[in-house]
Each structure stands twice: as structure tokens, then as C-alpha cells.
Tab-separated table of C-alpha atoms and ligand atoms in Angstrom:
chain	number	residue	atom	x	y	z
A	209	MET	CA	103.884	177.822	84.000
A	210	ASN	CA	105.795	176.641	80.965
A	211	ARG	CA	108.357	178.624	78.948
A	212	LYS	CA	105.875	179.630	76.260
A	213	GLU	CA	103.534	181.171	78.832
A	214	GLN	CA	106.436	182.951	80.542
A	215	PHE	CA	107.570	184.282	77.166
A	216	ASN	CA	104.100	185.605	76.382
A	217	LEU	CA	104.056	187.412	79.722
A	218	LEU	CA	107.463	188.969	79.079
A	219	PHE	CA	106.662	189.931	75.492
A	220	PRO	CA	102.881	190.330	75.329
A	221	ASN	CA	102.667	191.831	71.859
A	222	THR	CA	105.180	189.686	70.038
A	223	PRO	CA	103.945	187.850	66.935
A	224	ALA	CA	103.548	184.088	67.332
A	225	PHE	CA	106.312	183.199	64.866
A	226	ARG	CA	108.894	184.489	67.377
A	227	TRP	CA	108.093	181.721	69.796
A	228	LYS	CA	108.219	179.158	66.976
A	229	GLN	CA	111.722	180.437	66.109
A	230	ILE	CA	112.817	179.974	69.697
A	231	GLU	CA	111.248	176.553	69.947
A	232	GLN	CA	113.112	175.530	66.814
A	233	ALA	CA	116.389	176.671	68.374
A	234	PHE	CA	115.761	174.341	71.335
A	235	PHE	CA	116.391	171.429	68.987
A	236	VAL	CA	119.591	172.656	67.366
A	237	SER	CA	122.327	170.830	69.233
A	238	SER	CA	124.957	173.521	68.523
A	239	ILE	CA	122.868	176.115	70.405
A	240	ALA	CA	123.502	175.820	74.120
A	241	GLY	CA	121.603	178.791	75.549
A	242	TRP	CA	119.642	181.993	74.869
A	243	ASP	CA	122.787	183.728	73.632
A	244	GLY	CA	122.935	181.326	70.717
A	245	VAL	CA	119.486	182.267	69.409
A	246	THR	CA	120.846	184.908	67.075
A	247	SER	CA	117.530	185.402	65.303
A	248	LEU	CA	116.464	187.360	68.399
A	249	SER	CA	117.605	190.883	69.247
A	250	LYS	CA	120.225	191.383	71.976
A	251	GLU	CA	117.635	193.086	74.188
A	252	MET	CA	115.257	190.192	73.845
A	253	ARG	CA	117.981	187.668	74.664
A	254	ALA	CA	118.973	189.670	77.741
A	255	LYS	CA	115.394	189.578	79.006
A	256	LEU	CA	115.142	185.852	78.374
A	257	VAL	CA	117.910	184.832	80.775
A	258	ASP	CA	115.338	184.318	83.527
A	259	LEU	CA	113.590	181.616	81.521
A	260	PRO	CA	115.106	178.176	81.876
A	261	TRP	CA	116.808	177.105	78.645
A	262	MET	CA	116.563	173.574	79.977
A	263	SER	CA	113.988	172.517	82.586
A	264	VAL	CA	115.750	169.275	83.580
A	265	SER	CA	119.304	168.745	84.764
A	266	THR	CA	121.367	165.618	85.237
A	267	ASN	CA	121.322	164.000	88.636
A	268	THR	CA	122.745	160.584	87.696
A	269	VAL	CA	123.057	158.505	84.543
A	270	MET	CA	123.314	154.720	84.832
A	271	VAL	CA	124.482	152.600	81.926
A	272	GLY	CA	123.504	148.948	81.482
A	273	LYS	CA	126.204	146.302	81.083
A	274	LYS	CA	125.549	145.962	77.360
A	275	ARG	CA	125.615	149.758	76.974
A	276	ASP	CA	122.322	149.529	75.095
A	277	THR	CA	120.236	150.970	77.926
A	278	HIS	CA	120.883	154.210	79.759
A	279	LYS	CA	118.748	155.532	82.590
A	280	ALA	CA	118.881	159.126	83.757
A	281	LEU	CA	117.641	160.564	86.998
A	282	LEU	CA	116.783	164.154	86.141
A	283	ASN	CA	116.334	167.031	88.580
A	284	LEU	CA	113.423	169.400	88.139
A	285	ALA	CA	113.410	173.028	89.299
A	286	ASP	CA	111.269	172.295	92.378
A	287	GLY	CA	113.575	169.548	93.657
A	288	GLN	CA	111.537	166.627	92.298
A	289	VAL	CA	113.353	163.936	90.373
A	290	ILE	CA	112.152	161.878	87.403
A	291	GLU	CA	113.549	158.999	85.423
A	292	SER	CA	113.997	158.817	81.680
A	293	VAL	CA	115.408	155.954	79.637
A	294	LEU	CA	117.364	155.649	76.384
A	295	MET	CA	117.425	152.261	74.622
A	296	GLU	CA	119.078	151.054	71.462
A	297	ASN	CA	116.431	149.680	69.103
A	298	VAL	CA	116.459	146.974	66.449
A	299	ARG	CA	117.329	149.432	63.707
A	300	GLY	CA	120.443	150.554	65.606
A	301	ASP	CA	118.807	153.903	66.378
A	302	TRP	CA	117.613	154.957	69.800
A	303	THR	CA	114.240	154.903	71.489
A	304	ILE	CA	113.588	157.139	74.444
A	305	CYS	CA	111.082	156.304	77.130
A	306	VAL	CA	109.820	159.503	78.718
A	307	SER	CA	108.027	160.190	81.977
A	308	SER	CA	104.864	162.287	81.972
A	309	GLN	CA	104.383	162.632	85.742
A	310	VAL	CA	106.433	162.483	88.924
A	311	GLY	CA	105.119	159.179	90.281
A	312	CYS	CA	101.695	157.870	89.296
A	313	ALA	CA	98.227	157.722	90.839
A	314	MET	CA	97.125	154.495	89.122
A	315	ARG	CA	98.638	152.070	91.664
A	316	CYS	CA	98.891	149.065	89.309
A	317	GLY	CA	99.908	146.184	91.587
A	318	PHE	CA	102.954	145.128	89.554
A	319	CYS	CA	104.418	148.583	88.858
A	320	ALA	CA	107.046	150.228	91.040
A	321	THR	CA	106.081	153.761	89.990
A	322	GLY	CA	102.560	153.223	91.347
A	323	LYS	CA	104.041	152.634	94.804
A	324	MET	CA	105.367	156.223	94.897
A	325	GLY	CA	101.912	157.736	94.502
A	326	LEU	CA	101.500	160.855	92.402
A	327	LYS	CA	103.653	163.855	93.286
A	328	ARG	CA	102.667	166.026	90.329
A	329	SER	CA	102.276	166.129	86.558
A	330	LEU	CA	105.134	167.328	84.387
A	331	THR	CA	104.915	170.495	82.318
A	332	SER	CA	105.289	170.109	78.557
A	333	ASP	CA	108.767	171.688	78.905
A	334	GLU	CA	109.801	168.936	81.292
A	335	ILE	CA	108.663	166.235	78.874
A	336	VAL	CA	110.095	167.905	75.761
A	337	ASP	CA	113.372	168.482	77.592
A	338	GLN	CA	113.799	164.757	78.216
A	339	TYR	CA	114.113	164.447	74.426
A	340	ARG	CA	116.569	167.386	74.341
A	341	PHE	CA	118.521	165.905	77.242
A	342	TRP	CA	118.995	162.593	75.417
A	343	GLN	CA	119.813	164.331	72.151
A	344	THR	CA	122.660	166.221	73.833
A	345	TYR	CA	123.740	163.083	75.694
A	346	LEU	CA	123.984	161.109	72.447
A	347	THR	CA	125.975	163.868	70.793
A	348	ASN	CA	128.415	163.963	73.709
A	349	GLN	CA	128.695	160.171	74.011
A	350	ARG	CA	129.238	159.581	70.302
A	351	PRO	CA	132.715	158.034	70.572
A	352	SER	CA	131.803	155.474	73.218
A	353	LEU	CA	128.538	154.164	71.816
A	354	PRO	CA	127.977	151.350	69.326
A	355	SER	CA	126.363	151.746	65.880
A	356	ASN	CA	124.682	154.909	64.627
A	357	PRO	CA	124.650	156.757	67.880
A	358	SER	CA	122.947	160.070	67.462
A	359	ARG	CA	119.460	159.448	66.128
A	360	ILE	CA	116.435	159.267	68.372
A	361	SER	CA	114.015	157.494	66.051
A	362	ASN	CA	111.218	156.664	68.495
A	363	VAL	CA	109.646	158.118	71.594
A	364	VAL	CA	107.466	156.069	73.908
A	365	PHE	CA	105.450	157.528	76.774
A	366	MET	CA	106.090	154.522	78.969
A	367	GLY	CA	108.100	156.050	81.774
A	368	MET	CA	106.712	157.245	85.076
A	369	GLY	CA	103.115	158.369	85.142
A	370	GLU	CA	99.861	158.054	83.232
A	371	PRO	CA	100.156	160.243	80.118
A	372	LEU	CA	96.417	160.687	79.634
A	373	ALA	CA	96.080	161.959	83.209
A	374	ASN	CA	98.302	164.827	81.981
A	375	TYR	CA	96.452	165.222	78.701
A	376	GLU	CA	97.064	168.871	77.794
A	377	ASN	CA	100.794	168.813	78.517
A	378	VAL	CA	101.271	165.517	76.696
A	379	LYS	CA	99.366	166.919	73.703
A	380	GLU	CA	101.540	170.042	73.694
A	381	THR	CA	104.660	167.865	73.896
A	382	LEU	CA	103.535	165.738	70.949
A	383	ASN	CA	102.890	168.814	68.832
A	384	VAL	CA	106.283	170.327	69.705
A	385	LEU	CA	108.159	167.110	68.945
A	386	LEU	CA	106.311	166.610	65.658
A	387	ALA	CA	106.972	170.210	64.616
A	388	HIS	CA	110.673	170.369	65.423
A	389	THR	CA	112.138	166.895	65.109
A	390	ASP	CA	112.190	164.323	62.325
A	391	LEU	CA	109.849	162.061	64.297
A	392	GLY	CA	106.713	161.073	62.424
A	393	LYS	CA	103.436	160.187	64.109
A	394	THR	CA	104.031	156.460	63.783
A	395	ARG	CA	107.337	156.815	65.661
A	396	ILE	CA	105.685	158.022	68.851
A	397	THR	CA	103.627	155.821	71.158
A	398	VAL	CA	101.527	156.981	74.067
A	399	SER	CA	100.844	154.159	76.496
A	400	THR	CA	97.805	154.427	78.743
A	401	VAL	CA	96.163	152.409	81.478
A	402	GLY	CA	92.945	153.234	79.584
A	403	VAL	CA	91.525	156.533	80.851
A	404	LEU	CA	88.297	156.297	78.847
A	405	PRO	CA	87.122	159.933	79.009
A	406	ARG	CA	90.497	161.010	77.620
A	407	LEU	CA	90.472	158.262	74.997
A	408	GLU	CA	87.076	159.612	73.916
A	409	GLN	CA	88.566	163.111	73.770
A	410	VAL	CA	91.335	161.869	71.467
A	411	LEU	CA	88.647	160.924	68.923
A	412	THR	CA	87.245	164.435	68.646
A	413	ASP	CA	90.141	166.724	69.606
A	414	LYS	CA	91.381	168.422	66.445
A	415	ASP	CA	94.688	169.336	68.115
A	416	TRP	CA	95.491	165.801	69.260
A	417	PRO	CA	98.016	164.394	66.785
A	418	HIS	CA	97.318	160.782	65.941
A	419	VAL	CA	100.440	159.134	67.205
A	420	ARG	CA	100.249	155.451	68.097
A	421	LEU	CA	98.287	154.449	71.158
A	422	ALA	CA	98.962	151.453	73.368
A	423	VAL	CA	96.476	150.415	76.024
A	424	SER	CA	97.711	148.486	79.043
A	425	LEU	CA	95.088	145.770	79.066
A	426	HIS	CA	96.798	143.069	81.158
A	427	SER	CA	93.709	140.859	81.192
A	428	ALA	CA	90.542	140.438	79.151
A	429	VAL	CA	88.830	138.927	82.212
A	430	ALA	CA	87.172	141.702	84.211
A	431	ALA	CA	87.885	140.279	87.689
A	432	THR	CA	91.552	139.601	86.902
A	433	ARG	CA	92.059	143.054	85.416
A	434	LYS	CA	90.463	144.636	88.488
A	435	GLN	CA	92.787	142.621	90.714
A	436	ILE	CA	95.972	143.909	89.081
A	437	VAL	CA	94.824	147.293	87.734
A	438	PRO	CA	92.814	148.830	90.582
A	439	THR	CA	91.496	151.699	88.438
A	440	SER	CA	89.591	149.163	86.326
A	441	TYR	CA	85.849	148.644	86.807
A	442	ASP	CA	83.121	146.138	85.923
A	443	ASP	CA	82.173	147.430	82.489
A	444	PHE	CA	85.633	148.688	81.511
A	445	LEU	CA	86.231	145.939	78.948
A	446	PRO	CA	83.030	146.391	76.895
A	447	LYS	CA	83.499	150.160	77.030
A	448	LEU	CA	87.102	149.871	75.883
A	449	ALA	CA	86.051	147.537	73.062
A	450	ASP	CA	83.376	149.983	71.965
A	451	TRP	CA	85.876	152.860	71.984
A	452	ALA	CA	88.502	150.795	70.167
A	453	ARG	CA	86.078	149.910	67.361
A	454	ARG	CA	85.238	153.567	66.850
A	455	TYR	CA	88.927	154.526	67.028
A	456	LEU	CA	89.820	151.982	64.351
A	457	ASP	CA	86.847	153.043	62.216
A	458	VAL	CA	88.233	156.547	62.092
A	459	LEU	CA	91.961	155.915	62.185
A	460	GLY	CA	92.599	152.302	61.398
A	461	ASN	CA	94.573	151.625	58.251
A	462	ARG	CA	97.645	149.691	57.293
A	463	ARG	CA	99.880	152.002	59.306
A	464	HIS	CA	97.511	152.569	62.152
A	465	HIS	CA	96.600	149.871	64.554
A	466	LEU	CA	96.056	149.743	68.281
A	467	THR	CA	98.334	147.922	70.657
A	468	PHE	CA	97.333	146.126	73.825
A	469	GLU	CA	100.120	145.707	76.331
A	470	TYR	CA	99.974	142.664	78.548
A	471	VAL	CA	102.385	142.121	81.423
A	472	MET	CA	102.917	138.378	81.920
A	473	LEU	CA	102.268	137.426	85.554
A	474	LYS	CA	102.699	133.799	86.474
A	475	GLY	CA	99.448	132.092	87.424
A	476	VAL	CA	97.527	135.376	87.376
A	477	ASN	CA	96.846	136.394	83.776
A	478	ASP	CA	99.007	133.966	81.787
A	479	THR	CA	96.853	130.820	81.707
A	480	ASN	CA	95.511	129.288	78.487
A	481	GLU	CA	91.999	130.433	79.477
A	482	GLN	CA	93.272	134.002	79.780
A	483	ALA	CA	94.914	133.707	76.359
A	484	HIS	CA	91.616	132.534	74.828
A	485	ALA	CA	89.765	135.380	76.567
A	486	LEU	CA	92.291	137.867	75.156
A	487	ALA	CA	91.996	136.320	71.701
A	488	SER	CA	88.208	136.639	71.592
A	489	PHE	CA	88.342	140.162	73.049
A	490	VAL	CA	90.785	141.259	70.359
A	491	ARG	CA	88.843	139.508	67.597
A	492	SER	CA	85.707	141.366	68.656
A	493	ILE	CA	87.574	144.618	67.944
A	494	GLY	CA	89.769	144.281	64.864
A	495	ASN	CA	93.242	145.541	64.061
A	496	VAL	CA	94.857	145.230	67.477
A	497	ARG	CA	98.349	143.932	68.136
A	498	CYS	CA	99.313	142.380	71.423
A	499	ASN	CA	102.575	143.120	73.091
A	500	LEU	CA	103.415	140.663	75.860
A	501	ILE	CA	105.760	142.167	78.442
A	502	PRO	CA	107.665	139.707	80.641
A	503	TYR	CA	107.144	140.953	84.194
A	504	ASN	CA	110.143	142.880	85.435
A	505	LEU	CA	110.933	142.413	89.056
A	506	THR	CA	109.603	145.037	91.446
A	507	ASP	CA	108.959	144.970	95.125
A	508	CYS	CA	105.700	142.981	95.030
A	509	GLU	CA	104.269	139.471	95.184
A	510	PHE	CA	104.168	138.714	91.438
A	511	GLU	CA	106.448	136.467	89.452
A	512	CYS	CA	107.167	136.467	85.744
A	513	SER	CA	105.487	133.753	83.671
A	514	GLU	CA	107.548	130.740	82.663
A	515	GLU	CA	109.163	130.980	79.262
A	516	ASN	CA	107.170	128.011	77.899
A	517	GLN	CA	103.873	129.471	79.131
A	518	ILE	CA	104.642	132.730	77.329
A	519	SER	CA	105.253	130.664	74.166
A	520	ARG	CA	101.977	128.812	74.652
A	521	PHE	CA	100.156	132.106	75.202
A	522	LEU	CA	101.670	133.499	72.002
A	523	ALA	CA	100.701	130.354	70.109
A	524	ILE	CA	97.057	130.608	71.207
A	525	LEU	CA	96.937	134.209	70.015
A	526	GLY	CA	98.680	133.235	66.774
A	527	GLN	CA	96.162	130.444	66.110
A	528	ALA	CA	93.392	133.003	66.510
A	529	GLY	CA	95.038	135.109	63.793
A	530	ILE	CA	96.237	137.806	66.161
A	531	THR	CA	99.551	139.582	65.713
A	532	ALA	CA	101.358	139.243	69.002
A	533	MET	CA	104.946	139.559	70.110
A	534	LYS	CA	106.970	139.301	73.263
A	535	ARG	CA	108.735	142.519	74.215
A	536	LYS	CA	112.467	142.274	74.652
A	537	THR	CA	113.465	143.111	78.195
A	538	MET	CA	116.124	145.791	78.376
A	539	GLY	CA	117.808	147.599	81.187
A	540	ASP	CA	116.714	145.306	84.012
A	541	ASP	CA	120.261	145.402	85.425
A	542	ILE	CA	119.879	149.139	86.086
A	543	ALA	CA	116.167	149.020	87.026
A	544	ALA	CA	115.312	150.794	83.786
A	545	ALA	CA	112.844	148.227	82.462
A	546	CYS	CA	109.057	148.737	82.261
A	547	GLY	CA	107.531	149.265	85.658
A	548	GLN	CA	110.839	149.550	87.476
A	549	LEU	CA	111.023	153.311	87.361
A	550	ILE	CA	110.915	154.623	90.891
A	551	VAL	CA	113.048	157.317	92.297
A	552	LEU	CA	114.610	156.153	95.509
A	553	THR	CA	115.447	159.005	97.793
A	554	ALA	CA	118.338	157.012	99.200
A	555	ALA	CA	119.823	156.546	95.738
A	556	ILE	CA	119.548	160.231	94.997
A	557	ASP	CA	121.243	161.292	98.229
A	558	LYS	CA	124.059	158.864	97.557
A	559	ASN	CA	124.596	159.957	93.971
A	560	ALA	CA	123.786	163.632	94.176
A	561	VAL	CA	126.338	165.822	92.516
B	775	LIG	N1	100.721	154.547	82.716
B	775	LIG	C1	101.017	154.047	81.399
B	775	LIG	C2	102.520	153.876	81.169
B	775	LIG	C3	103.097	152.820	82.063
B	775	LIG	S1	104.635	152.032	81.694
B	775	LIG	C4	100.298	152.742	81.175
B	775	LIG	O1	99.702	152.212	82.125
B	775	LIG	O2	100.300	152.251	80.054
B	775	LIG	C5	104.447	151.116	80.251
B	775	LIG	C6	104.007	149.654	80.402
B	775	LIG	O3	104.798	148.915	81.344
B	775	LIG	C7	102.578	149.518	80.844
B	775	LIG	O4	101.919	148.582	80.038
B	775	LIG	C8	102.729	149.001	82.246
B	775	LIG	O5	101.579	148.340	82.700
B	775	LIG	C9	103.930	148.104	82.106
B	775	LIG	N2	104.547	147.695	83.383
B	775	LIG	C10	104.429	148.314	84.576
B	775	LIG	N3	105.128	147.628	85.524
B	775	LIG	C11	105.703	146.573	84.911
B	775	LIG	C12	106.566	145.529	85.339
B	775	LIG	N4	106.974	145.446	86.606
B	775	LIG	N5	106.979	144.631	84.419
B	775	LIG	C13	106.586	144.736	83.129
B	775	LIG	N6	105.790	145.716	82.662
B	775	LIG	C14	105.337	146.627	83.535
């Protein structure tokens, strides 16, 4: 049960604006607990002490050598632990990479989180509170951080888990963040392995806010995609293309495009033929950008593509008129890069406070 549901149980006849007031207070950094929510009566505040003000607590924070990447292990009330990452972005603001599940059921061959299996989905409180955790962290760290330290300007759902396998809680999180922070819809990206029934739902769900979507494509050749993304299936690619065309028909404009993510695996999906296949797949759809992610080391058989092959791949896409870029790797020295998020029990025991 999340805080809102607990609140409604405690105060069944309270008008809805009360909860909105409380939710707003969650994002005021000078308010550190229920006592600080002075818009509520003393009696109400006293009753609220049983509700967690914060649903995550610090286990460990690791800081990369360049101090531009910070990874937190966060404890949840039931003893589970998740990872959440803070990265400095090109504008000198901060991007946070949030987890939506403890572990992941998708088992992508190159991703460390997949190896953990799925423990459970996070509540919307636990996702929202990753933002609040980093907001407080930035406020406290102000003196020791470079540039403009306190602004979280972007949120990406690229941490542990498959966000669309936790659809309702991710939707609730998006609506809370959009209501109570200065984040606009184009500053939030939900990354998905491509859960088609949920992608269909996004098209018709009036409560789904149209933040950016990124689909982890990884190959436009069906057999290759199946090899590295085991949840893929024979007609996934045509079905995805059909969905993507309808998505762009409804939502595509100058500010709204789709992104395909593509992890670069040497000799697997990085050949010139694969680049041409990706180019024609994208051209059959429309306004799609490609984001090439150099493979970050995990405990598996893959290797990252050679630098010059990544350049060749980018050039082939460029010649086909496709906007493509290589993602900057950050945080690999503290295992905070894409696909490296895995909570090691040994590490937790060692660092537990
Ligand atoms: N489940 C979501 C979020 C995953 S993490 C999804 O599949 O999109 C965000 C991105 O990092 C995904 O594109 C994912 O495939 C990619 N990724 C996973 N492991 C990686 C690794 N070892 N190196 C580089 N990227 C990786």
C-alpha cells in the first residue's frame, strides 16, 4: 500500500485537496517530516506519524572519480535494496536514473539487473522518493559539487527494472513528479524493452502523461534481437513498427519523437548489415532517434564494439538521414552505468550502516 492509500484509510472523509497539500510538502526541501506540514492540524499530524515520510533510506552512496556520477544503494522498508543514480548532464544540471522494480524479469543477456531476476515492483512512493532522496542529497552536498548543484532537470527510468511491467505505479509517479516539480514532460524519459500491450495502453490511457519514450531495440534483425533480448518474438519488429507509426501519428511533433536505444555489442549487432537493417527499420517508421549505448561491462560473454565500428555504424545511420548519437558512458568506475545496476548482497553486508 502506498502513502496515499494509507492516508485515505486513516482519514476516510477528508477532501482530496488535503492529500495534494501533503504531496506538495514532500517536495519542499525545508520540510523534513510530518511536523513541518503546518497546513495540517496538530491532531492530523499526530496520526500521520505511522506513515513513512520517506520510503527509502540511505544504505551506501558511491561517488565516481570525476564526481559527476553518484550511485546510491537505498534500503526499502521490507529489507530489499535498490540502486539509483545521479549524473551531471551537459547543461550542468543533474539527471537522475531511477529504478522501477527490485531486479527485473526481462533477462536481457547483456544486463546485470536481469541476472538478479525480479524480486518485486516498487510502489509509486518508492520511485517518487528516489527523486526526493537526490534532491535532499544535492542540497546537502552543495559545497562539494561542481557547477549549479541543486537542480534535477531530467529523470530517466533507466535504472533497475522494466517500467512498463509496473505500469500503474510508474504512471502515478509521473503524475506526481509533473504536478509537484518543475520537470516538464520532455524532461522525463521512460525506457522500455518494448512491452507492446502496455505501449498500446499508453496510446489510449487518458491519465498517462506523454513523457518521452525510449524503446530498447538493440537489433532490427529478428533473430539477433531474440538472441540478446529473450522476451522478443518473431513478429515483434513489425508490431513495434506498427505501434510506433500510430504513436507518432498522435504524438509526433517537433518536440516529440521516439528514441530507440541500441547497446553496441561487438560482432553481434554492430555490423554494417545490422546498421543498414536499423536504418531501413527506422525509415519505415518516421521521427525516431537512435541512441547507441557502448556496452558497459557486466558478468557475461559480450564485448563492447570497437570505437571505429561505432563510428561506421553512426555514419551509415547518418547517410540514411537518421538522427543518431552515441551515449556518453558515465559512472562505469562505480558500476553505475547502464545495465550495471545489480545489488550485491556481499557489498551491502560490507557497507551496511
Ligand atoms: N528495462 C528498461 C530499462 C533498462 S536500462 C529497458 O529495457 O529499456 C536502460 C538501457 O540500458 C536499456 O536500453 C538497456 O537495454 C541498456 N543496457 C542494459 N545493460 C546494458 C549494458 N551492460 N551496457 C549498456 N547498456 C545496457
